[in-house]
């Protein structure tokens, strides 16, 4: 658990972060979102003491971070940044092994761990372990950056716009990976972005920041339903809040299930259980369908979703 | 789009070759001196090496001109081979000249290289550089060519075929002094570079820690570089002699107003600018986000320096060392003026005695040392380039 109480950060006369209070529960993903220069990175960097806080108190698992040895503190926090920060003169494997090596793990343990992580991030170790960052695409490099942050199995992950520089499709893929990995490892995560859709998608709770203050700190759903003020409303975009809300729901939670999975009808279009209601709506609009069959990951038909169910499910 | 250079007729080689052709026929090829001081008599090409050799040499140069204008793919290999052959032929031609024109009965008579021959050597050297620069992976070819040419020259000297050459006689009358000059020259210039490197790294780290040091430090080392070298050598004489008079134990260390101490100080002062600037620029240009990432993951400042900043900065630091070393090799020759030893001793002795060959005995090895340092440090720069960085990055 990370707690910030009345934390401020000043650079000379400018106040980058102004007396914020924020609690990140163990295992949850807290996304800091806001426009450029609002103090997101500054907040993040105070947590691993890359910046000193000028006032207030930051504690990790109840312990004041100023009382913890700074290197010990950082070694227990994975850190991934925009533009990856991969060392260009080291191979992918060596980059990922950075923190385990600092912790003095044995060589075998490091090799096993590196392979495990590359596989987790969808990079075949035999292909990628010995490449240099320069030989990777932006998306691959960013995966390595995430793998490096996860390497020593830290309790906390700090991520500063890790997908900021990627194209929409790659970013979408990596967000899916993040969700999948988070379901497996449950890290206490602070994630910075200026993309509200990314925030809605990844967050357990979102902290909306502006000019060094936190305007609202709540779950994506609550933020969408009742934005605290005009700034938050504006950030969400008043036009498509309904769609954003429907994007938070799974098809699997709104459909009616068959008593027994059955053979799918190969002719018709279909939805998958993990699609969002927003995607379902789009497919229905396109096919002008009243309802669509739903398949599970194995391809068996497990239920149907009707237009009405989208309506009731999304509101 | 421009066609690749290798697909276009080469213009440099024909120009150099035709110039060489004109100069060898026009200028004296060799000189015979009755003794060391008296000016000698010059001999033209045919007189010096005979009609057949003259025709052969001219044909070789013509062949270079013709070959360079053609477009077949392997022509640069052909050109390289031909230039190398011509360079290897030169000592044999010199020996031929001595056989023909050196009077057998005059014990002090000696041969000297004429202006035509010097021009030929120089132009062939330029052609070699041009051709090598057109070949892929120039380093390997470079080494083979230089080695072959040096071996042939070395064999000719060792076999005594060039004994009458004034340069060789000058060497033969002082081999011990030559060896000593070599040791002094190397010791002085290399220790100057080493001292500067240590100081430079310390200064660069200091400048990175405290930004307000940057301006004064860079200004100081730039200022040092602008003092004329003779003046700096001279300026150091007074304070150092005062010091050694005041503290006699310094004299036992060899620290006096003249000698190696002021020379080393001056050389270090000159070497600082390129090394300090390159080291500082290289270390401070390591991208902030890399340092940030490393620090954020728990690397100590020491680990950040040794594992991240230094390896990334290495190629540029070595480049600074290379420039400095070449410069120090040349300046060490000047340091002979204040009694520091080295090849400069021969140069200034020769100038004093109007013996040009003694000057050459000092100048040629100085140039050779600078070129060798260039080669070695360029190679080292390639070796130390971190894997994973673009060759030109
Ligand atoms: N080292 C620094 N010195 C002075 N001011 C700084 C420094 N770092 C940040 N600031 C200021 O603090 C404020 C917050 O910066 P911060 O980097 O936290 O913004 P951000 O929310 O991360 O923005 P972005 O989305 O552009 O990354 C900005 O006004 C910035 O100019
Ligand atoms: Mg930022």
XYZ file of C-alpha atoms and ligand atoms in Angstrom:
740
model
C 0.000 0.000 0.000
C 1.265 3.463 -0.922
C 0.047 6.503 0.983
C 0.683 10.144 0.187
C -0.417 12.601 2.866
C -0.307 16.309 2.118
C 2.580 15.809 -0.288
C 3.958 18.817 -2.156
C 6.832 19.339 -4.522
C 8.266 22.727 -5.366
C 10.837 23.675 -7.961
C 11.962 27.103 -6.868
C 8.823 29.184 -6.895
C 6.705 26.826 -9.049
C 4.573 24.340 -7.171
C 4.525 21.185 -9.289
C 2.524 19.116 -6.790
C 0.341 20.851 -4.262
C -0.495 19.054 -0.999
C -2.027 15.929 -2.505
C -3.501 12.997 -0.614
C -3.579 9.654 -2.373
C -3.868 6.070 -1.229
C -3.039 3.168 -3.519
C -4.280 -0.102 -2.061
C -2.185 -3.241 -2.343
C -2.760 -4.976 -5.679
C -4.704 -2.151 -7.294
C -3.814 -0.138 -10.379
C -3.965 3.580 -9.693
C -3.834 5.649 -12.876
C -2.782 9.292 -12.685
C -4.325 11.142 -15.581
C -4.275 14.799 -16.552
C -2.977 17.231 -19.093
C 0.699 17.904 -19.718
C 2.585 19.574 -16.891
C -0.022 18.852 -14.213
C 2.480 17.021 -12.011
C 1.889 13.338 -12.809
C 5.520 12.429 -13.379
C 6.575 14.505 -10.427
C 4.167 12.579 -8.173
C 5.465 9.271 -9.480
C 9.097 10.241 -9.094
C 8.580 11.301 -5.502
C 7.403 7.773 -4.690
C 10.767 6.244 -5.654
C 12.613 9.271 -4.326
C 14.022 10.375 -7.675
C 12.610 13.686 -6.438
C 12.467 14.736 -2.794
C 9.075 15.900 -1.550
C 9.093 19.363 -0.043
C 6.210 18.741 2.362
C 3.985 15.938 3.589
C 4.647 12.268 4.068
C 4.905 9.329 1.704
C 4.781 5.830 3.109
C 4.993 2.382 1.605
C 3.332 -0.398 3.591
C 3.132 1.980 6.515
C 6.804 2.900 6.502
C 7.966 6.438 5.748
C 10.030 6.211 2.550
C 12.577 8.617 3.962
C 13.388 6.008 6.582
C 13.981 3.282 4.001
C 17.420 2.972 2.367
C 16.931 4.629 -1.004
C 18.412 1.807 -3.068
C 16.445 -0.824 -1.173
C 13.307 1.192 -1.794
C 13.973 1.450 -5.535
C 15.015 -2.169 -5.960
C 11.576 -3.112 -4.691
C 9.819 -0.844 -7.208
C 9.725 -1.698 -10.902
C 10.120 1.472 -12.969
C 9.129 1.758 -16.626
C 9.228 5.017 -18.555
C 8.203 6.449 -21.894
C 10.882 5.821 -24.489
C 11.808 2.645 -22.587
C 15.149 3.842 -21.130
C 16.673 0.533 -22.257
C 20.472 0.577 -22.191
C 21.501 0.579 -25.851
C 24.811 -1.199 -25.256
C 23.202 -4.151 -23.504
C 21.266 -7.033 -24.997
C 17.599 -7.500 -24.215
C 18.468 -10.275 -21.767
C 21.011 -8.147 -19.945
C 18.613 -5.229 -19.765
C 15.915 -7.395 -18.235
C 18.467 -8.891 -15.840
C 19.495 -5.476 -14.508
C 17.697 -5.476 -11.163
C 18.138 -9.211 -10.416
C 21.846 -8.691 -10.977
C 21.899 -5.688 -8.647
C 20.217 -7.940 -6.097
C 22.924 -10.536 -6.574
C 20.820 -13.405 -7.900
C 22.660 -16.472 -9.175
C 23.240 -16.688 -12.892
C 20.944 -19.675 -13.392
C 18.139 -18.012 -11.543
C 18.568 -14.875 -13.651
C 18.527 -16.807 -16.938
C 15.404 -18.701 -15.961
C 13.698 -15.515 -14.854
C 14.616 -13.610 -18.018
C 13.222 -16.379 -20.216
C 10.078 -16.535 -18.119
C 9.502 -12.780 -18.393
C 10.179 -12.524 -22.109
C 7.703 -15.329 -22.639
C 5.176 -13.584 -20.385
C 5.490 -10.440 -22.529
C 5.075 -12.432 -25.730
C 8.698 -12.229 -26.858
C 10.278 -15.578 -27.758
C 13.497 -15.746 -25.697
C 15.458 -17.578 -28.377
C 14.724 -14.784 -30.861
C 14.929 -11.750 -28.628
C 17.277 -12.448 -25.711
C 20.422 -11.574 -27.641
C 19.108 -8.655 -29.658
C 20.077 -5.083 -28.927
C 17.397 -2.443 -28.241
C 18.193 -0.780 -31.550
C 17.073 -3.938 -33.361
C 13.608 -3.872 -31.779
C 10.403 -2.202 -32.925
C 8.870 0.403 -30.626
C 6.322 -2.054 -29.278
C 8.885 -4.809 -28.690
C 11.202 -2.365 -26.912
C 8.351 -1.246 -24.686
C 7.561 -4.871 -23.804
C 11.189 -5.326 -22.813
C 10.871 -2.171 -20.708
C 7.902 -3.686 -18.882
C 9.718 -7.015 -18.501
C 12.666 -5.167 -16.971
C 10.379 -3.437 -14.498
C 8.867 -6.782 -13.486
C 12.181 -8.643 -13.402
C 12.910 -8.960 -9.710
C 9.234 -9.444 -8.856
C 8.919 -6.097 -7.064
C 5.878 -5.391 -4.911
C 5.251 -2.087 -6.601
C 5.254 -0.980 -10.244
C 5.717 2.636 -11.272
C 4.986 3.317 -14.922
C 5.325 6.745 -16.519
C 3.475 6.845 -19.845
C 5.050 3.544 -20.852
C 2.903 3.290 -23.991
C 2.897 7.006 -24.767
C 5.006 6.845 -27.912
C 3.290 3.884 -29.562
C 0.772 3.714 -32.401
C -2.858 2.984 -31.520
C -2.835 -0.706 -32.440
C 0.400 -1.524 -30.611
C -0.793 0.424 -27.618
C -4.054 -1.487 -27.645
C -2.149 -4.786 -27.673
C 0.097 -3.737 -24.829
C -2.854 -2.575 -22.748
C -4.360 -6.044 -23.192
C -1.066 -7.579 -22.104
C -1.006 -5.309 -19.078
C -4.489 -6.406 -18.060
C -3.583 -10.055 -18.550
C -0.325 -9.743 -16.616
C -1.973 -7.765 -13.855
C -4.534 -10.576 -13.427
C -1.589 -12.949 -12.940
C 0.766 -10.925 -10.743
C -1.414 -8.361 -8.903
C 1.196 -5.649 -8.469
C 0.429 -2.445 -6.642
C 0.769 -0.147 -9.635
C 0.914 3.586 -10.180
C 0.451 4.264 -13.871
C 0.770 7.689 -15.477
C -0.958 8.587 -18.721
C -2.597 11.550 -20.383
C -4.933 9.302 -22.361
C -8.290 9.020 -20.572
C -9.265 5.875 -22.520
C -6.101 4.154 -21.387
C -6.875 5.245 -17.829
C -10.473 3.954 -17.960
C -9.294 0.674 -19.354
C -6.437 -0.131 -16.999
C -7.389 1.520 -13.735
C -8.832 0.084 -10.585
C -9.055 3.698 -9.527
C -8.233 6.885 -11.392
C -6.771 10.058 -9.937
C -7.528 13.029 -12.182
C -4.889 15.734 -11.726
C -4.746 19.358 -12.713
C -2.192 21.998 -11.756
C -0.595 19.872 -9.085
C -3.855 18.903 -7.365
C -5.997 15.799 -7.439
C -9.487 16.775 -8.606
C -11.114 13.390 -8.271
C -9.977 9.969 -7.132
C -12.439 7.182 -7.829
C -13.209 4.079 -9.870
C -13.556 4.504 -13.645
C -17.286 3.860 -13.400
C -17.895 6.470 -10.706
C -15.785 9.012 -12.502
C -17.765 8.454 -15.686
C -21.123 8.597 -13.909
C -20.442 11.576 -11.714
C -17.497 13.705 -12.690
C -16.559 16.024 -9.843
C -16.361 19.203 -11.897
C -16.261 20.704 -15.356
C -12.575 19.876 -15.859
C -13.129 16.163 -15.315
C -16.246 16.237 -17.470
C -14.311 17.935 -20.211
C -11.502 15.396 -19.946
C -14.017 12.557 -20.367
C -15.617 14.198 -23.370
C -19.327 14.818 -22.774
C -20.389 13.303 -26.119
C -19.293 9.699 -25.754
C -19.427 9.052 -22.036
C -22.123 6.465 -22.664
C -19.880 4.547 -25.003
C -16.971 4.814 -22.564
C -19.181 3.389 -19.858
C -20.233 0.507 -22.093
C -16.569 -0.134 -22.800
C -16.069 -0.974 -19.121
C -18.485 -3.943 -19.266
C -17.812 -7.433 -20.550
C -20.168 -9.241 -22.885
C -19.860 -12.243 -20.592
C -21.489 -10.336 -17.742
C -24.503 -9.079 -19.705
C -25.480 -12.019 -21.976
C -27.894 -14.816 -21.314
C -26.094 -18.148 -21.078
C -27.099 -21.412 -22.710
C -27.623 -24.186 -20.173
C -24.972 -26.109 -22.063
C -22.233 -24.930 -24.495
C -23.149 -25.979 -28.027
C -21.648 -26.199 -31.496
C -21.352 -22.704 -33.016
C -23.202 -21.776 -36.168
C -20.340 -21.098 -38.557
C -22.380 -18.842 -40.842
C -23.266 -15.951 -38.528
C -21.085 -13.327 -36.949
C -20.327 -13.663 -33.265
C -18.925 -11.999 -30.177
C -16.411 -13.310 -27.716
C -17.025 -13.469 -23.998
C -14.251 -10.968 -23.214
C -15.332 -8.310 -25.722
C -16.651 -5.108 -24.237
C -20.279 -4.062 -24.643
C -18.983 -1.172 -26.716
C -17.476 -3.585 -29.219
C -20.667 -5.649 -29.159
C -22.722 -2.565 -29.930
C -20.473 -1.682 -32.831
C -20.717 -5.161 -34.335
C -24.506 -5.145 -33.989
C -24.782 -1.744 -35.613
C -22.651 -2.908 -38.485
C -24.610 -6.098 -39.100
C -27.935 -4.536 -38.181
C -28.406 -7.550 -35.918
C -30.925 -7.819 -33.065
C -28.751 -10.300 -31.239
C -25.484 -12.159 -31.692
C -24.133 -15.500 -30.442
C -21.298 -15.432 -27.925
C -18.385 -17.871 -27.967
C -15.845 -18.673 -25.299
C -12.097 -18.783 -25.775
C -12.337 -22.409 -26.973
C -14.777 -21.487 -29.773
C -17.910 -23.128 -28.300
C -21.124 -21.118 -28.327
C -22.027 -20.366 -24.717
C -24.844 -17.838 -25.008
C -26.421 -14.924 -26.858
C -26.381 -11.170 -26.349
C -29.336 -9.076 -27.401
C -29.603 -5.346 -28.009
C -31.739 -4.932 -24.924
C -29.142 -6.619 -22.804
C -26.577 -4.068 -23.952
C -28.941 -1.339 -22.862
C -29.589 -2.797 -19.442
C -25.982 -3.938 -19.001
C -24.397 -0.611 -19.806
C -26.489 1.625 -17.647
C 20.102 10.004 -56.913
C 23.866 10.027 -57.077
C 25.534 6.922 -58.395
C 27.727 5.241 -55.773
C 31.243 6.651 -55.920
C 32.714 3.352 -57.035
C 30.618 3.391 -60.233
C 31.984 6.690 -61.429
C 35.334 7.173 -63.139
C 37.824 8.174 -60.491
C 39.258 11.655 -61.034
C 41.707 11.883 -58.157
C 44.085 9.107 -59.166
C 44.584 10.296 -62.792
C 45.346 13.825 -61.620
C 47.872 12.635 -59.026
C 49.442 10.158 -61.438
C 49.875 12.695 -64.246
C 51.347 15.178 -61.790
C 53.796 12.515 -60.636
C 54.670 11.759 -64.246
C 55.486 15.401 -64.950
C 57.470 15.892 -61.750
C 59.695 12.808 -62.036
C 60.792 13.860 -65.500
C 61.164 17.504 -64.620
C 62.833 17.498 -61.184
C 66.033 15.850 -59.972
C 65.454 12.265 -59.067
C 68.558 11.729 -56.908
C 71.501 13.701 -55.573
C 75.079 12.651 -54.914
C 76.997 14.561 -52.238
C 80.784 14.245 -51.841
C 80.319 14.660 -48.066
C 77.749 15.638 -45.468
C 77.771 19.417 -45.797
C 78.665 20.192 -49.414
C 75.664 20.541 -51.703
C 75.582 17.717 -54.195
C 74.904 17.270 -57.889
C 71.421 16.389 -59.005
C 70.583 13.662 -61.524
C 67.541 13.487 -63.768
C 65.397 10.392 -64.100
C 67.221 8.568 -66.911
C 70.660 9.400 -65.534
C 69.643 8.208 -62.129
C 67.959 4.875 -62.820
C 68.525 4.172 -66.494
C 66.219 4.193 -69.524
C 64.521 0.874 -68.884
C 63.532 1.695 -65.295
C 62.411 5.184 -66.320
C 60.182 3.716 -68.996
C 58.836 1.135 -66.525
C 58.036 3.755 -63.920
C 56.300 5.971 -66.459
C 54.331 3.021 -67.775
C 53.218 2.205 -64.249
C 51.922 5.732 -63.716
C 50.182 5.720 -67.112
C 48.561 2.409 -66.250
C 47.195 3.972 -63.043
C 45.680 6.818 -65.051
C 44.040 4.506 -67.561
C 42.771 2.022 -64.999
C 41.222 4.744 -62.844
C 39.091 5.987 -65.746
C 37.496 2.611 -66.320
C 34.427 1.363 -64.577
C 35.002 -2.326 -63.991
C 34.122 -3.346 -60.481
C 37.407 -4.633 -59.165
C 39.441 -1.714 -60.455
C 40.175 -0.345 -57.018
C 41.774 -3.633 -56.062
C 43.866 -3.416 -59.238
C 44.760 0.194 -58.498
C 45.644 -0.657 -54.903
C 47.897 -3.499 -56.014
C 49.618 -1.310 -58.601
C 50.187 1.566 -56.183
C 51.576 -0.889 -53.625
C 53.900 -2.419 -56.239
C 55.174 1.033 -57.210
C 55.767 1.944 -53.563
C 57.653 -1.325 -53.062
C 59.726 -0.695 -56.148
C 61.023 2.653 -54.888
C 63.767 1.432 -52.506
C 65.042 -0.834 -55.264
C 65.208 2.167 -57.598
C 67.113 4.115 -54.955
C 69.622 1.288 -54.638
C 69.900 1.228 -58.426
C 70.656 4.960 -58.360
C 73.440 4.466 -55.800
C 74.956 1.660 -57.860
C 75.020 3.811 -60.979
C 76.127 7.187 -59.705
C 77.965 6.801 -56.375
C 81.734 7.176 -56.934
C 83.336 3.973 -55.677
C 86.486 5.623 -54.313
C 84.998 8.491 -52.226
C 84.500 7.275 -48.653
C 82.311 10.202 -47.507
C 80.175 10.360 -50.607
C 76.516 9.714 -50.096
C 73.271 9.714 -52.047
C 70.272 11.833 -51.202
C 66.703 11.683 -52.355
C 65.897 14.338 -54.957
C 62.813 16.520 -55.257
C 61.398 14.352 -58.046
C 61.619 11.234 -55.942
C 60.126 12.930 -52.906
C 57.216 14.125 -55.041
C 56.721 10.629 -56.408
C 56.679 9.103 -52.913
C 54.296 11.746 -51.668
C 51.905 11.429 -54.613
C 51.949 7.635 -54.455
C 51.089 7.944 -50.776
C 48.130 10.180 -51.610
C 46.980 7.727 -54.278
C 47.214 4.884 -51.780
C 45.009 6.811 -49.359
C 42.486 7.613 -52.096
C 42.318 4.034 -53.350
C 42.060 2.577 -49.855
C 39.233 4.934 -48.994
C 37.262 3.519 -51.943
C 37.661 -0.075 -50.854
C 35.188 -1.709 -48.483
C 36.434 -2.200 -44.898
C 39.490 -0.007 -45.451
C 41.259 -1.012 -42.224
C 42.277 -4.506 -43.285
C 43.563 -3.429 -46.692
C 45.320 -0.514 -45.073
C 47.316 -2.770 -42.800
C 48.265 -5.249 -45.522
C 49.428 -2.496 -47.875
C 51.410 -0.573 -45.265
C 52.979 -3.785 -43.959
C 54.039 -4.982 -47.436
C 55.613 -1.650 -48.338
C 57.386 -1.361 -44.981
C 58.718 -4.918 -45.281
C 60.270 -4.257 -48.696
C 61.844 -0.998 -47.519
C 63.043 -2.722 -44.343
C 64.598 -5.588 -46.291
C 66.418 -3.158 -48.573
C 67.810 -1.238 -45.610
C 68.736 -4.384 -43.688
C 70.486 -5.861 -46.707
C 72.666 -2.753 -46.893
C 71.329 -1.769 -50.289
C 70.573 1.753 -49.062
C 73.729 2.235 -46.977
C 74.899 5.146 -49.057
C 71.619 7.006 -48.562
C 72.376 10.042 -46.451
C 69.418 9.384 -44.187
C 70.774 5.918 -43.442
C 74.309 7.204 -42.896
C 72.998 9.766 -40.448
C 71.239 6.973 -38.601
C 74.222 4.641 -38.804
C 76.456 7.167 -37.095
C 74.129 7.475 -34.066
C 71.995 4.356 -33.524
C 72.132 4.673 -29.719
C 71.058 8.297 -29.792
C 68.243 7.286 -32.108
C 67.015 4.600 -29.758
C 67.223 6.994 -26.834
C 65.355 9.665 -28.753
C 62.635 7.130 -29.546
C 62.290 6.135 -25.882
C 62.224 9.731 -24.689
C 59.786 10.791 -27.346
C 57.380 7.971 -26.588
C 57.722 8.269 -22.822
C 57.177 12.001 -22.811
C 54.211 12.147 -25.168
C 52.470 9.082 -23.786
C 52.837 10.115 -20.160
C 51.511 13.557 -21.080
C 48.444 11.962 -22.659
C 47.967 9.656 -19.688
C 48.202 12.493 -17.166
C 45.755 14.569 -19.205
C 43.337 11.665 -19.425
C 43.254 11.230 -15.647
C 42.880 14.971 -15.090
C 40.255 15.194 -17.832
C 38.049 12.498 -16.334
C 38.289 14.144 -12.933
C 37.438 17.550 -14.408
C 34.579 16.127 -16.473
C 33.036 14.480 -13.412
C 33.453 17.706 -11.486
C 31.762 19.713 -14.247
C 28.861 17.279 -14.357
C 28.352 17.482 -10.601
C 28.534 21.275 -10.418
C 27.350 23.130 -13.446
C 29.012 26.369 -12.380
C 32.449 24.749 -12.820
C 31.803 24.154 -16.489
C 32.477 27.627 -17.879
C 35.692 28.365 -15.945
C 37.181 24.923 -16.587
C 36.468 24.925 -20.328
C 37.653 28.525 -20.624
C 40.903 27.702 -18.841
C 41.766 24.671 -20.960
C 40.891 26.563 -24.139
C 43.077 29.437 -23.032
C 46.016 27.089 -22.383
C 45.692 25.818 -25.924
C 45.992 29.298 -27.382
C 49.418 30.032 -25.875
C 52.055 29.454 -28.586
C 53.932 26.281 -27.712
C 57.389 27.857 -27.705
C 56.177 30.564 -25.342
C 54.673 28.011 -22.972
C 57.855 25.954 -22.903
C 59.787 29.139 -22.240
C 57.375 30.427 -19.609
C 57.777 27.302 -17.522
C 61.553 27.579 -17.326
C 61.610 30.410 -14.789
C 59.165 29.083 -12.175
C 60.545 25.560 -12.335
C 64.156 26.624 -11.918
C 63.095 28.800 -9.001
C 61.314 25.819 -7.468
C 64.227 23.461 -7.868
C 66.640 26.000 -6.414
C 64.340 26.458 -3.433
C 63.814 22.713 -2.890
C 67.030 20.896 -3.788
C 65.444 17.455 -3.455
C 63.453 18.273 -6.596
C 66.724 18.374 -8.472
C 67.422 14.788 -7.538
C 64.122 13.941 -9.239
C 65.344 15.689 -12.382
C 62.963 18.604 -11.999
C 64.740 21.677 -13.284
C 63.989 24.710 -15.385
C 64.819 22.741 -18.492
C 64.461 19.040 -19.248
C 61.480 16.729 -19.006
C 59.614 18.502 -16.214
C 58.659 21.740 -17.982
C 58.126 19.788 -21.201
C 55.709 17.398 -19.523
C 53.821 20.241 -17.860
C 53.467 22.115 -21.117
C 52.425 18.996 -23.010
C 49.790 18.190 -20.387
C 48.497 21.754 -20.598
C 48.117 21.415 -24.361
C 46.599 17.978 -24.223
C 43.873 19.008 -21.802
C 41.528 20.783 -24.201
C 40.663 17.980 -26.623
C 40.477 15.338 -23.915
C 38.538 17.417 -21.409
C 36.079 18.630 -24.013
C 35.461 15.208 -25.518
C 35.225 13.495 -22.152
C 32.820 16.076 -20.791
C 30.655 16.172 -23.901
C 30.581 12.390 -24.145
C 29.661 11.865 -20.510
C 27.081 14.624 -20.366
C 25.418 13.562 -23.606
C 24.391 10.197 -22.208
C 20.598 10.592 -22.471
C 18.917 11.689 -19.246
C 16.176 9.102 -19.498
C 18.721 6.267 -19.451
C 20.339 7.654 -16.320
C 16.884 8.234 -14.882
C 15.790 4.670 -15.606
C 18.980 3.230 -14.132
C 18.772 5.357 -11.028
C 15.066 4.650 -10.623
C 15.750 0.930 -10.654
C 18.284 1.204 -7.873
C 21.688 1.593 -9.522
C 24.156 3.539 -7.403
C 25.885 6.616 -8.821
C 29.052 4.571 -9.132
C 27.287 1.807 -11.042
C 25.613 4.395 -13.264
C 29.014 5.821 -14.097
C 30.881 2.574 -14.675
C 28.147 0.546 -16.354
C 26.208 3.160 -18.261
C 27.921 6.490 -18.788
C 31.502 5.376 -19.311
C 30.798 2.606 -21.847
C 28.509 4.863 -23.871
C 31.019 7.709 -23.770
C 34.038 5.532 -24.551
C 34.239 5.982 -28.339
C 34.185 9.775 -28.048
C 36.678 9.778 -25.166
C 39.041 7.627 -27.227
C 38.589 10.001 -30.141
C 39.772 12.817 -27.858
C 42.729 10.711 -26.773
C 43.559 10.046 -30.421
C 43.587 13.714 -31.373
C 45.599 14.542 -28.275
C 48.152 11.809 -28.869
C 48.818 12.905 -32.438
C 49.180 16.473 -31.239
C 51.476 15.481 -28.362
C 53.731 13.453 -30.689
C 54.313 16.592 -32.749
C 54.692 18.954 -29.803
C 57.208 16.670 -28.126
C 59.506 17.391 -31.058
C 59.343 21.081 -30.159
C 60.041 20.260 -26.517
C 63.576 19.287 -27.527
C 64.297 23.025 -27.506
C 64.240 23.040 -23.723
C 66.294 19.902 -23.467
C 63.547 17.326 -23.173
C 65.139 14.924 -25.656
C 63.198 13.044 -28.303
C 63.349 13.278 -32.069
C 63.241 17.057 -31.917
C 66.887 16.894 -30.850
C 67.870 15.688 -34.339
C 65.674 18.265 -36.020
C 67.209 21.206 -34.169
C 70.757 19.813 -34.451
C 70.248 19.343 -38.168
C 68.870 22.843 -38.556
C 71.883 24.200 -36.688
C 74.330 22.328 -38.889
C 72.353 22.872 -42.098
C 72.263 19.079 -42.440
C 68.844 18.412 -43.947
C 69.175 14.673 -43.628
C 69.607 14.916 -39.897
C 66.429 17.023 -39.827
C 64.677 14.256 -41.731
C 66.020 11.665 -39.321
C 64.087 13.529 -36.636
C 61.045 14.514 -38.661
C 60.198 11.241 -40.411
C 60.010 9.120 -37.220
C 57.912 11.848 -35.585
C 55.421 11.636 -38.443
C 55.568 7.841 -38.369
C 54.821 7.822 -34.621
C 51.863 10.141 -35.108
C 50.481 7.965 -37.902
C 50.989 4.818 -35.858
C 49.214 6.395 -32.878
C 46.382 7.383 -35.199
C 46.061 3.830 -36.504
C 46.236 2.159 -33.101
C 43.749 4.504 -31.441
C 41.301 4.393 -34.336
C 41.355 0.610 -34.078
C 40.952 0.820 -30.306
C 37.993 3.137 -30.800
C 36.319 0.504 -32.971
C 37.020 -2.240 -30.464
C 35.671 -0.184 -27.560
C 32.525 0.860 -29.398
C 29.774 -0.774 -27.396
C 28.024 -3.520 -29.303
C 24.500 -2.500 -30.187
C 25.409 1.017 -31.204
C 25.400 1.964 -34.862
C 28.871 2.191 -36.344
C 28.346 5.875 -37.010
C 26.167 6.556 -33.934
N 13.333 19.478 -12.650
C 12.389 20.441 -12.725
N 12.707 21.734 -12.492
C 11.776 22.707 -12.555
N 10.483 22.493 -12.840
C 10.100 21.225 -13.090
C 11.030 20.140 -13.046
N 10.376 19.002 -13.327
C 9.097 19.363 -13.532
N 8.927 20.688 -13.397
C 7.650 21.431 -13.526
O 6.711 20.786 -12.737
C 5.460 20.728 -13.387
C 4.974 19.299 -13.434
O 5.819 18.537 -14.234
P 5.583 16.987 -14.521
O 6.768 16.478 -15.269
O 5.240 16.298 -13.269
O 4.321 17.025 -15.485
P 3.560 15.800 -16.150
O 2.183 15.823 -15.593
O 4.314 14.565 -16.009
O 3.476 16.265 -17.649
P 3.686 15.397 -18.987
O 2.379 14.769 -19.303
O 4.037 16.435 -19.996
O 4.782 14.434 -18.738
C 5.658 21.348 -14.755
O 5.155 22.642 -14.723
C 7.137 21.358 -14.950
O 7.514 22.481 -15.697
Mg 5.452 13.307 -17.380
